[in-house]
Every structure is written in structure tokens, then in C-alpha cells.
Short mmCIF file of C-alpha atoms in Angstrom, two decimals:
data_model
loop_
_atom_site.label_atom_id
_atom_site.label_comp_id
_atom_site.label_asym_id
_atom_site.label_seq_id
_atom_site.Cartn_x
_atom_site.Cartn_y
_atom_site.Cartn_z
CA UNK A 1 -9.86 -10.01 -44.16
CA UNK A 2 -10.14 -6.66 -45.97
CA UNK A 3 -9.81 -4.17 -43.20
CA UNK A 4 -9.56 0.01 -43.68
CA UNK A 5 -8.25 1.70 -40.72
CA UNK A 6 -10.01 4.74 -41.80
CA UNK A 7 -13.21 3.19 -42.45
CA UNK A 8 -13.44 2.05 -38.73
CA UNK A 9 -12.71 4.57 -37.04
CA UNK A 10 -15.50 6.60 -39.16
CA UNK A 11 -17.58 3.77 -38.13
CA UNK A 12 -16.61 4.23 -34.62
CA UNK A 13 -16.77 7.95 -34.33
CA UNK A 14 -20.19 8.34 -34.08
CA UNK A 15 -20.44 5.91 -31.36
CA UNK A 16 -17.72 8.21 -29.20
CA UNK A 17 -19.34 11.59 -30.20
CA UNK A 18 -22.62 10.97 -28.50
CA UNK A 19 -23.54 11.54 -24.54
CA UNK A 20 -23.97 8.07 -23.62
CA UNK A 21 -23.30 7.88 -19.66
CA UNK A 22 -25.42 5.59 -17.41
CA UNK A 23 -29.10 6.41 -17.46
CA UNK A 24 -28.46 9.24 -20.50
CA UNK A 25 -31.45 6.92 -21.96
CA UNK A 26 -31.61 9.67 -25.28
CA UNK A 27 -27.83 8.85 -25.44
CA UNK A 28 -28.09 4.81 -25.19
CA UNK A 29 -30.87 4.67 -27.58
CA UNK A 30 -28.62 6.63 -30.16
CA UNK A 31 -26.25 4.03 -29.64
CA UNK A 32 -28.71 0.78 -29.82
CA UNK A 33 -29.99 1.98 -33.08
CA UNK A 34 -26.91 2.02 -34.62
CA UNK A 35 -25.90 -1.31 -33.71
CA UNK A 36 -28.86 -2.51 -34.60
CA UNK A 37 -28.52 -1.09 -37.96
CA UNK A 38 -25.31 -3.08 -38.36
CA UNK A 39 -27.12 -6.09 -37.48
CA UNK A 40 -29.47 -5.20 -40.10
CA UNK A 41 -27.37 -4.43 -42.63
CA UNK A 42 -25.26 -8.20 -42.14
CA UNK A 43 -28.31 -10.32 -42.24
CA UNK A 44 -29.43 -13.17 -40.79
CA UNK A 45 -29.94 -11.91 -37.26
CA UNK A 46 -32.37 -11.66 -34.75
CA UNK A 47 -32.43 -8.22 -32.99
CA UNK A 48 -34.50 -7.80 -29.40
CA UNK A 49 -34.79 -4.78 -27.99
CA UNK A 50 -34.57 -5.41 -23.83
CA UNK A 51 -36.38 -2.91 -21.59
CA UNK A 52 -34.04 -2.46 -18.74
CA UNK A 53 -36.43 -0.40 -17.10
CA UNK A 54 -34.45 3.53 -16.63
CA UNK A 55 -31.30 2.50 -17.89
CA UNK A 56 -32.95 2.76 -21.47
CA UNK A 57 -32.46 -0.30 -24.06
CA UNK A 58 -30.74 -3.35 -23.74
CA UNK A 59 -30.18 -5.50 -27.37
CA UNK A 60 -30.15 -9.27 -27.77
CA UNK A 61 -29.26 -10.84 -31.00
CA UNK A 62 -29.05 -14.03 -32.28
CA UNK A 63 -28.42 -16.28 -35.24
CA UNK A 64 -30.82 -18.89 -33.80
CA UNK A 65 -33.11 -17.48 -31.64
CA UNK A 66 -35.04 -20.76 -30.99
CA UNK A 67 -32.03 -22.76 -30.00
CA UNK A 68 -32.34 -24.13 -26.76
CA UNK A 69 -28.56 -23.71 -26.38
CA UNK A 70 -26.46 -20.73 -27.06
CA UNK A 71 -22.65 -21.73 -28.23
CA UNK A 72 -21.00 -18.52 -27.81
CA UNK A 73 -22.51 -15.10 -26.21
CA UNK A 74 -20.31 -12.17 -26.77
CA UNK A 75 -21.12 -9.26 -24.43
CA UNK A 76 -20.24 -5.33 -24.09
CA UNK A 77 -21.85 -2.36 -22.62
CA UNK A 78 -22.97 0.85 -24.67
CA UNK A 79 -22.77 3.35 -21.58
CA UNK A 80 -19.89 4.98 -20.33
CA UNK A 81 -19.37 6.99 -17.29
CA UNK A 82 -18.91 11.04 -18.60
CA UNK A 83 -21.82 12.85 -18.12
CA UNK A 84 -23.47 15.02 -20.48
CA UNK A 85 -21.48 17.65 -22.46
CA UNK A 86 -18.00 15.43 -22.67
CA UNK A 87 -18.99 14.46 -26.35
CA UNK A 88 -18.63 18.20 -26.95
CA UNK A 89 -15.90 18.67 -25.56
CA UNK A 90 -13.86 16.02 -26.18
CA UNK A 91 -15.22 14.09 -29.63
CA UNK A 92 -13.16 11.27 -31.08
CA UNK A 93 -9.63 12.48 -32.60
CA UNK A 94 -6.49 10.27 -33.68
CA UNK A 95 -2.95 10.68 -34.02
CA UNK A 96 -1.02 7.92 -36.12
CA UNK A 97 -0.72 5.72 -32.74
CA UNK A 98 -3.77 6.28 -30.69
CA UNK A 99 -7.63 7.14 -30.76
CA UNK A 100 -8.76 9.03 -28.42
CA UNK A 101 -12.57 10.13 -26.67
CA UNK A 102 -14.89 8.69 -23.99
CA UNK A 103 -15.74 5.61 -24.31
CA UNK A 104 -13.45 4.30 -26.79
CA UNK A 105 -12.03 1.90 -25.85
CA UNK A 106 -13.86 1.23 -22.67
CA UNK A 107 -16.20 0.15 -24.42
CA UNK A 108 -17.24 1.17 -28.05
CA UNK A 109 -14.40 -0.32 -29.85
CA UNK A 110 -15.22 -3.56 -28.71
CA UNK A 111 -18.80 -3.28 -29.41
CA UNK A 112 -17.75 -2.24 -32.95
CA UNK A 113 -14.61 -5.11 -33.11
CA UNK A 114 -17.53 -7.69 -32.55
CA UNK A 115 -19.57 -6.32 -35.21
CA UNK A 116 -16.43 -6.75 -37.46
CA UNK A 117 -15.40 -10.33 -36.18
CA UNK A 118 -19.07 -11.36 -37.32
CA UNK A 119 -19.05 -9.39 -40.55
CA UNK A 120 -16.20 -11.45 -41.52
CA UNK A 121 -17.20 -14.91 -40.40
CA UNK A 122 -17.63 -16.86 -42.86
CA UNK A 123 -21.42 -18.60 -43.52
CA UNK A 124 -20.54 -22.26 -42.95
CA UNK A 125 -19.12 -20.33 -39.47
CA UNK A 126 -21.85 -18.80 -38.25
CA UNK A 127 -24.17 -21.81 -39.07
CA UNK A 128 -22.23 -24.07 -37.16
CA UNK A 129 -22.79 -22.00 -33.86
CA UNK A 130 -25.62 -20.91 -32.20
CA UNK A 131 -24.43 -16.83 -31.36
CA UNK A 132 -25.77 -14.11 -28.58
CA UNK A 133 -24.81 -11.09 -28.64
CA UNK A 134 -25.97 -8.70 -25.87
CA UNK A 135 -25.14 -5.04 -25.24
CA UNK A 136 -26.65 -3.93 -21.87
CA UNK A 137 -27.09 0.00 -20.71
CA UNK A 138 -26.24 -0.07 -17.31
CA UNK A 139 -22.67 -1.88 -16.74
CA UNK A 140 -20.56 0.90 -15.58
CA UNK A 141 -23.21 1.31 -12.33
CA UNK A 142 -23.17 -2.64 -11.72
CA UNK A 143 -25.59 -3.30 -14.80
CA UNK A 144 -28.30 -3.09 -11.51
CA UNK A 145 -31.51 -3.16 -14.63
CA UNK A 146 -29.84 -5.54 -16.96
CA UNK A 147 -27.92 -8.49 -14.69
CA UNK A 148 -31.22 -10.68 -14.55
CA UNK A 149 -31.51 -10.65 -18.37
CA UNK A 150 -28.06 -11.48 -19.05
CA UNK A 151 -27.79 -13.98 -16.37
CA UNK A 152 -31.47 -15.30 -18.12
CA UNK A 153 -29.47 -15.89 -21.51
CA UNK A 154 -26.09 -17.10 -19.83
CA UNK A 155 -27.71 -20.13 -18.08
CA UNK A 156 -27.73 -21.34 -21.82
CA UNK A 157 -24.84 -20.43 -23.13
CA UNK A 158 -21.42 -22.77 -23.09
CA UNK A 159 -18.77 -20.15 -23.64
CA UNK A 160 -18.68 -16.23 -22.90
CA UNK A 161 -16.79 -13.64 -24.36
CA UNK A 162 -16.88 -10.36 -23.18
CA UNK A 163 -15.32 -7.72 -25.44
CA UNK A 164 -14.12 -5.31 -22.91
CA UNK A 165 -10.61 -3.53 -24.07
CA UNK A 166 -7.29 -5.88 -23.46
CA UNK A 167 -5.15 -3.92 -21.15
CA UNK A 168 -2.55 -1.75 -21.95
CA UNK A 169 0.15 -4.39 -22.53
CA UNK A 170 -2.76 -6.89 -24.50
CA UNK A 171 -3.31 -8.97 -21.90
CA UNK A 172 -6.87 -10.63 -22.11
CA UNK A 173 -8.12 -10.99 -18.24
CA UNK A 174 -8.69 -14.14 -16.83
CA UNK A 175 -10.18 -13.15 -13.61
CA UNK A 176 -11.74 -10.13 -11.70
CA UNK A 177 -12.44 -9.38 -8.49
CA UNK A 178 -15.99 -8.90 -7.32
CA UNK A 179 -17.43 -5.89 -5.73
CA UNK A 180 -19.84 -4.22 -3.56
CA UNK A 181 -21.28 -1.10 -2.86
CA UNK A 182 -23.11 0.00 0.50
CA UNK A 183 -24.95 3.13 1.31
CA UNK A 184 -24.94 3.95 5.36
CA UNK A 185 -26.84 6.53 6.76
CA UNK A 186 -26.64 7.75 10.35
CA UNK A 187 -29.82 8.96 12.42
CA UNK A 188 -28.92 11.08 15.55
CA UNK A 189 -30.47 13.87 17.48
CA UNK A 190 -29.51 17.66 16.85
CA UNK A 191 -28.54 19.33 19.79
CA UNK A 192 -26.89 23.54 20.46
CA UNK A 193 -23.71 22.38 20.50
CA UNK A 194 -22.71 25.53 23.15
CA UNK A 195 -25.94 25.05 25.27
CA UNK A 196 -26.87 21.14 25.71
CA UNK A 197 -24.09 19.08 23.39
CA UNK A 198 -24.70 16.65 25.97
CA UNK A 199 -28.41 16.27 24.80
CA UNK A 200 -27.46 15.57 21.20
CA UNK A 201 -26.40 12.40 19.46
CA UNK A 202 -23.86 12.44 16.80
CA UNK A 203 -24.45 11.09 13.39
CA UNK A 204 -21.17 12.05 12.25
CA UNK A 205 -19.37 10.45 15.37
CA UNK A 206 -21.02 7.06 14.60
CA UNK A 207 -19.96 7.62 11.10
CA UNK A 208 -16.55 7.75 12.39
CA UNK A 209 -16.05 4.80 14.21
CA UNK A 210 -18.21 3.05 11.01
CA UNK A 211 -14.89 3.71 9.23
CA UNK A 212 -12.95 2.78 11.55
CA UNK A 213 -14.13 -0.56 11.64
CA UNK A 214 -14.63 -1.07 8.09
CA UNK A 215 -11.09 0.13 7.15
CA UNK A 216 -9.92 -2.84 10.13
CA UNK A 217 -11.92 -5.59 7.60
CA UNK A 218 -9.57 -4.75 4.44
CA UNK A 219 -7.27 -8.06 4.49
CA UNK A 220 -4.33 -6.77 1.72
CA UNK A 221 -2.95 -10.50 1.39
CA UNK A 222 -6.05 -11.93 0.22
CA UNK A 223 -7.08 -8.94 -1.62
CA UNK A 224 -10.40 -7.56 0.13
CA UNK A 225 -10.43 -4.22 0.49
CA UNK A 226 -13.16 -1.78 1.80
CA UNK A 227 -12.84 1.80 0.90
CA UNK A 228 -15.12 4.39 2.10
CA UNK A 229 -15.25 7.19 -0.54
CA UNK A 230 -18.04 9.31 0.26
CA UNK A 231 -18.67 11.10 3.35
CA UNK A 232 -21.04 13.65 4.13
CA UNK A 233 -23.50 15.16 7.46
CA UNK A 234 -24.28 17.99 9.53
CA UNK A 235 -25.75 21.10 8.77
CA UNK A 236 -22.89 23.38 10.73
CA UNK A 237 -20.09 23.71 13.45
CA UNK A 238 -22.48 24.75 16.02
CA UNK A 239 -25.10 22.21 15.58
CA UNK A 240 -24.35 18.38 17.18
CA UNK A 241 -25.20 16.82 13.66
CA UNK A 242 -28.06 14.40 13.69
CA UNK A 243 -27.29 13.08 9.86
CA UNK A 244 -24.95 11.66 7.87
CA UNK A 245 -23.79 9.28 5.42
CA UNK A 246 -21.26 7.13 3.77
CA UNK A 247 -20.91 5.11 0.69
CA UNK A 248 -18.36 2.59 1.08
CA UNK A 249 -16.73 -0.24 -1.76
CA UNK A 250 -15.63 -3.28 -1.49
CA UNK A 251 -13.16 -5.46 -3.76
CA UNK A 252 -12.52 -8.94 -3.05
CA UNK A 253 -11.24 -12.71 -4.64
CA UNK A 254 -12.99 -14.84 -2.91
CA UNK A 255 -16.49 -15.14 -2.76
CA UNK A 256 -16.67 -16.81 0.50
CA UNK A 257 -14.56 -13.91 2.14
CA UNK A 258 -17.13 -11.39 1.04
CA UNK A 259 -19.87 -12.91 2.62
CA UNK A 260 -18.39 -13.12 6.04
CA UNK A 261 -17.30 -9.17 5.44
CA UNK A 262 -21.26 -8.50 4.26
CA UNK A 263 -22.40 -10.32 7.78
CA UNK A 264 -19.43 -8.12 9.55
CA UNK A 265 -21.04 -4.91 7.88
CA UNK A 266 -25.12 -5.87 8.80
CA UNK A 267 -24.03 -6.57 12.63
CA UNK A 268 -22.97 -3.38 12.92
CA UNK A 269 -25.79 -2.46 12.13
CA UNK A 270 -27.55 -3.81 15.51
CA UNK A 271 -25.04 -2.70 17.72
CA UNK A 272 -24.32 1.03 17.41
CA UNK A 273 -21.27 2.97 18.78
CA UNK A 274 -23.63 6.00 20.21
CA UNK A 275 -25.95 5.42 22.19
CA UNK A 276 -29.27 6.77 20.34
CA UNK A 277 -28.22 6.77 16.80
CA UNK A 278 -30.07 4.27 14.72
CA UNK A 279 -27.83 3.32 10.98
CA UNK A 280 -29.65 2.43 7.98
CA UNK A 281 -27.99 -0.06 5.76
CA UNK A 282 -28.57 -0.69 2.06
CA UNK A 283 -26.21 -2.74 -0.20
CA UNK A 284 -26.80 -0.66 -4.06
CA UNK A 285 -24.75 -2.84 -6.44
CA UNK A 286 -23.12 -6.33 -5.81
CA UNK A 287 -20.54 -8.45 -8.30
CA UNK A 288 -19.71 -11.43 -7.36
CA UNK A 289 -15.88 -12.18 -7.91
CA UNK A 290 -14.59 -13.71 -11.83
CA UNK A 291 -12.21 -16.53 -10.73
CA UNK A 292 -11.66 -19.09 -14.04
CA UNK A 293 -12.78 -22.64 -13.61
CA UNK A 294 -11.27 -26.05 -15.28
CA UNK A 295 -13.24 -25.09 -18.05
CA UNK A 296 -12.13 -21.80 -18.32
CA UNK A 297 -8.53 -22.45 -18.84
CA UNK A 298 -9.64 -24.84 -21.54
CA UNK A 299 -10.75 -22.17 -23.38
CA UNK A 300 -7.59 -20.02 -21.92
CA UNK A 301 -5.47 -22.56 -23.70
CA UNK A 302 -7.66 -22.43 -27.37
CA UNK A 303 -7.20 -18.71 -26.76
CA UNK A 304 -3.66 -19.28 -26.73
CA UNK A 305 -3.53 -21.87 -29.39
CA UNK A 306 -5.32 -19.16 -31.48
CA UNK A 307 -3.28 -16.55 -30.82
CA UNK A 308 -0.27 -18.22 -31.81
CA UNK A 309 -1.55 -19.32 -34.44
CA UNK A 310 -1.82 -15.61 -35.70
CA UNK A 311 1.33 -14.33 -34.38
CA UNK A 312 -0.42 -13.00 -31.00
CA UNK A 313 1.23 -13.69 -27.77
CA UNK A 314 -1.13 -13.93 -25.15
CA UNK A 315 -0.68 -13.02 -21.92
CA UNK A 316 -3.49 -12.89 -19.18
CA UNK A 317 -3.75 -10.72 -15.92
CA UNK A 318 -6.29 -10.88 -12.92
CA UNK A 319 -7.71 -7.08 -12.78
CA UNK A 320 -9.26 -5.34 -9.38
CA UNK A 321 -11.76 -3.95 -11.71
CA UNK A 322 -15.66 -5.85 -12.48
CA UNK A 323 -17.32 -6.40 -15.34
CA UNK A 324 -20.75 -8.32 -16.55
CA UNK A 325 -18.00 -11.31 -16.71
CA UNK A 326 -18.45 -11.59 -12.94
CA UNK A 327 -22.38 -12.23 -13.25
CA UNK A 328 -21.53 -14.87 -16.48
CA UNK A 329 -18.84 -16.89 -14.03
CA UNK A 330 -20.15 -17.48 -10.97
CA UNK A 331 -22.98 -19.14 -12.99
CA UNK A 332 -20.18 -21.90 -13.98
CA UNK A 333 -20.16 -21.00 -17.51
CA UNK A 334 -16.53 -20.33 -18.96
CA UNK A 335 -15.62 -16.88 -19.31
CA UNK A 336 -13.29 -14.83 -20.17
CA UNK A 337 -12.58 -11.00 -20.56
CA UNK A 338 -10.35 -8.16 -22.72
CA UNK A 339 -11.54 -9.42 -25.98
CA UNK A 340 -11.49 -6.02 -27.58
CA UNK A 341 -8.79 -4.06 -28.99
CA UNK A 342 -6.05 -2.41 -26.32
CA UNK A 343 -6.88 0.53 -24.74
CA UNK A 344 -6.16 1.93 -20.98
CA UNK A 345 -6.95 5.25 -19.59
CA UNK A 346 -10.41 4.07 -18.33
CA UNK A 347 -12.85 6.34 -16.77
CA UNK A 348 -10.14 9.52 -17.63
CA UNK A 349 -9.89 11.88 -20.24
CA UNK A 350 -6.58 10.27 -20.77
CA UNK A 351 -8.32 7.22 -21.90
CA UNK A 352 -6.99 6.19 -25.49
CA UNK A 353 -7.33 2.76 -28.05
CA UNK A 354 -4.53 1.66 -29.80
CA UNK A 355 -4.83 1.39 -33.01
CA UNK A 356 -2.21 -0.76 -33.96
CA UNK A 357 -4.32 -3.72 -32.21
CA UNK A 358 -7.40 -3.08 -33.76
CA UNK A 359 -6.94 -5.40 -36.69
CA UNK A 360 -5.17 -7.96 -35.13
CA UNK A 361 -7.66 -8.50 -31.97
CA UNK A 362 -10.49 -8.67 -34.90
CA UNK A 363 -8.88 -11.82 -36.27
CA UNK A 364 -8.12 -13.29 -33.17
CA UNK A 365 -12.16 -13.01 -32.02
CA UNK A 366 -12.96 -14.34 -35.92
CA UNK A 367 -10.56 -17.10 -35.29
CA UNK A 368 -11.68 -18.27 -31.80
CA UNK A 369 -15.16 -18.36 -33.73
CA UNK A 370 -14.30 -20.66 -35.75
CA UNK A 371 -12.25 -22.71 -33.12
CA UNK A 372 -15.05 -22.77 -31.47
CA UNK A 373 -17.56 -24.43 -34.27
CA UNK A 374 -15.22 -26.90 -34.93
#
């Protein structure tokens, strides 16, 4: 392939110097219509815009769009998680080793690597396969507007790729581990906490024991965890507080594990610690956990043939991390993850893509392609 360094990262800049968080909707919409200019430009695609209701614009593309199959669906996000004003002060810059800005290589490099893989394919290629390629709005919140589309096309595809950054050492990722997110909130009575503390009821004290008992489900040998990472309640020191709340996360392998944990968290629910406060339980964003299949390390093992092939070694890790790969696994449908150039430094103003791998990771998607149509 004829690949200029400097011609993509200015084709990747603008995609990093834009304010494209979750639910920045002005921000996303920058972003889907330059992809789908790209799309445009290539020919012989299919471009649907998804409404993924206040998460903006979701994008579907397709070679064949009335194939009842789908060979190979490549997937990556267009938000990140910096909120508006980081473009600004932080756009896109390089040194000779690394580029640097939010978003760039979690995950706007691989967006841009697919678009690059596909440029190159050849004809005969992209004939032989029936191709998706979605870009959702909403990933780094639990894609909560666009998992019931994606799941809609995955039920038809045979193979997913999801072109999330390789990690720092260019692993691709094999499996991840699902996740959860509940929102508790703690109804007491407010009482003078000098005059009558006995007639209150504290929210805050049932919040307490909440973690207590949460923090006693994390199992660190099997790898579920429950962290509670946002407290707050009361309205001051003298006041026997009669709200509060806590958002609380949970990472786990095994899908089975989880759901006895989930049936652990809703029978609290019925049985409080303090007498007279009430807890209101609501579950925001659920994962379930990436764990490959017999079919999956076939494609592992192409992936490795591949690589090679091209002089790549490839290495895989299991990550604590999610990604829309959970919602395209659990449907049975072999998937795998880190497709995209190396990057690390996620979610940080340290984050930073490698640009060493950029070339090399575009071959090795081209090349699985064409693996892949024979």
C-alpha cells in the first residue's frame, strides 16, 4: 500500500480537534459527516444515518445492504469522554514517536485505520464479502441509545471486529470483562440532630452499611469487583440527613456470577438496615462480560496466521475494561477487540497513539479482509 504518515494524521486531526464527548450531539454530528464523506468519496457504499435518540447519530454502512448475511462488521465509537473545551486546549500535536489529543487513539484512529484498510482493499475483496461498518455515539456511557441497533445488525453478522486501540504493548484483546452500573438512593426522615436525633432516620447511615455489604460481594480470585465511587447526602452536620446516594460499578468474568451479585444487590433492597428508610434501586448501564468462544479462537488463530504472515507478532490480553465487543459476544458471534493502531493513556490527558503501528495494524486489518473472503 501507498501510505503517507503525514497525510493521516492531517486526516485524523480534525477528528481529535473537535468536542466530541458523550451526548455533545453538535460534536458527534461533526464527526459522522466526515466519515461519511470518506465513505462517499470511496464508492460503492451504503451510508445510514441511525437516530440514537440524544446521543446524536449513529452510521451504518454497507457494501450490500440487502444481504441477508453480513460477513464481517467492523465497529468503533466517535465519542470520547472530555467534555467541552478539551479540543481547545489540548488539539492534536506529534512528536516523531507519538500523537497525542483526546480521543486519539481511544477511538479516532481506529475509526480512521478502518477507513484506510477499506480504501485499500482491493475490488475482487470487497465483492467477495458482505461488510458493516457501524460507528455508534454513545459507547463510552455503555452505548445505552445505540446497543439495540448494533445488536439488530450483529445477529447477522459471522465475524466482528472492533477497532478499538491495541494496548500499549500491541496486544489485540481477546476478552473483556462485563460491567454494571447502579444508582442507589436513600429515603430517610430529617430530624434536629441536638433536639430529637432519635426521631430522624438516616439516609447516609443506610448508605453506609450499603457499602459495606457491597464491598463484602467483590470476589478478587474470580475477578468481580464492586466499587462504589460516588457518594453524596445530607444537607449539614446538624441535620439527621434524610437523603443520599451512591453510584456503584461492577466488573466481572463470568456472566453467571453477575447475576447472582445483581439478585444480592435487589434483596437489599427489601430488607433495609434502618428501620424507616426506604432505597431506590436503578441499574443505568449493563455489559455483559466478552469471553471468546471455539469460534473465536478460530479466528484468534487466522489473526495470528495473518500477523505472521506480515511480520506482526501477536499477542492477546483479557482487559477489565468493556467495549460494544461485549454486546457482539454474548450473542455467539466471534469477536474480537484492539484492532486499531497502539495507543494507551485512555480517558487521560496522557493518552497518546503510536505512530510507528499505524501502518502496520492497517495491513494487518486489509489482510484479515482478505483472509476472510477467501
Amino acid at each position: 500500500m501507498n501510505f503517507s504518515l503525514n497525510t493521516y494524521l492531517e486526516e485524523l486531526r480534525p477528528l481529535i480537534n473537535v468536542d466530541c464527548g458523550t451526548l455533545t450531539v453538535e460534536g458527534i454530528e461533526v464527526i459522522a459527516n466526515i466519515m461519511t464523506e470518506k465513505y462517499e468519496n470511496m464508492g460503492g457504499w451504503n451510508i445510514k444515518r441511525v437516530d440514537c435518540g440524544i446521543a446524536g447519530v449513529g452510521l451504518e454502512i454497507r457494501n450490500k445492504p440487502e444481504a441477508e448475511h453480513i460477513d464481517v462488521m467492523l465497529i468503533g465509537h466517535m465519542d470520547t469522554v472530555f467534555p467541552v473545551g478539551t479540543a481547545a486546549d489540548r488539539p492534536m500535536s506529534n512528536d516523531e514517536n507519538r500523537a497525542y489529543g483526546p480521543g486519539v487513539s481511544d477511538m479516532k484512529s481506529g475509526l480512521l485505520n478502518v477507513v484506510y484498510a477499506l480504501r485499500d482493499l482491493d475490488l475482487s475483496v470487497r465483492d467477495a464479502l458482505s461488510i458493516c461498518v457501524c460507528m455508534n455515539p454513545d459507547e463510552e456511557i455503555g452505548s445505552l441509545h445505540s446497543e439495540a441497533w448494533l445488536k439488530s445488525a450483529a445477529k447477522d453478522a459471522r465475524h466482528v471486529l472492533v477497532a478499538e486501540a491495541a494496548r500499549a504493548d500491541g496486544s489485540l484483546v481477546k476478552a473483556r470483562k462485563g460491567m454494571a452500573r447502579y444508582r442507589m438512593t436513600f429515603h430517610g426522615k430529617a430530624a434536629h440532630a441536638g433536639n430529637e436525633p432519635q426521631n430522624g432516620r438516616s439516609a447516609i447511615t443506610e448508605m453506609a452499611h450499603w457499602i459495606l455489604a457491597l464491598n463484602a460481594m467483590t470476589d478478587f480470585e474470580t475477578g468481580t469487583t464492586l466499587n462504589v465511587g460516588v457518594v453524596n447526602g445530607g444537607d449539614g452536620a446538624n441535620i439527621v440527613p434524610q437523603h443520599a446516594e451512591a453510584v456503584v460499578d461492577v466488573r466481572f468474568w463470568d456472566n453467571d456470577e453477575y447475576a447472582l451479585v445483581d439478585s444480592k444487590i435487589h434483596a437489599l433492597t427489601e430488607t433495609p438496615f434502618v428501620d424507616g428508610v426506604t432505597v431506590s434501586l436503578v441499574r443505568e448501564a449493563t455489559k455483559p462480560a466478552m469471553a471468546p468462544t471455539s469460534k473465536t479462537e478460530s479466528l484468534m488463530a487466522m489473526i495470528e496466521e495473518t500477523g505472521n504472515d506480515l511480520g506482526i507478532d501477536i499477542t492477546w490480553q483479557e482487559v477489565g475494561g468493556g467495549s460494544d465487543a461485549n454486546l457482539t459476544a454474548v450473542l455467539g458471534v466471534p469477536t474480537l477487540d484492539g484492532l486499531g493502531p497502539i495507543g494507551a493513556g485512555f480517558h487521560s490527558d496522557a493518552e497518546y497513539l503510536e505512530l510507528h503501528s499505524i501502518e502496520p495494524r492497517i495491513k494487518l486489518l486489509k489482510a484479515v479482509l482478505e483472509k476472510l473472503a477467501k
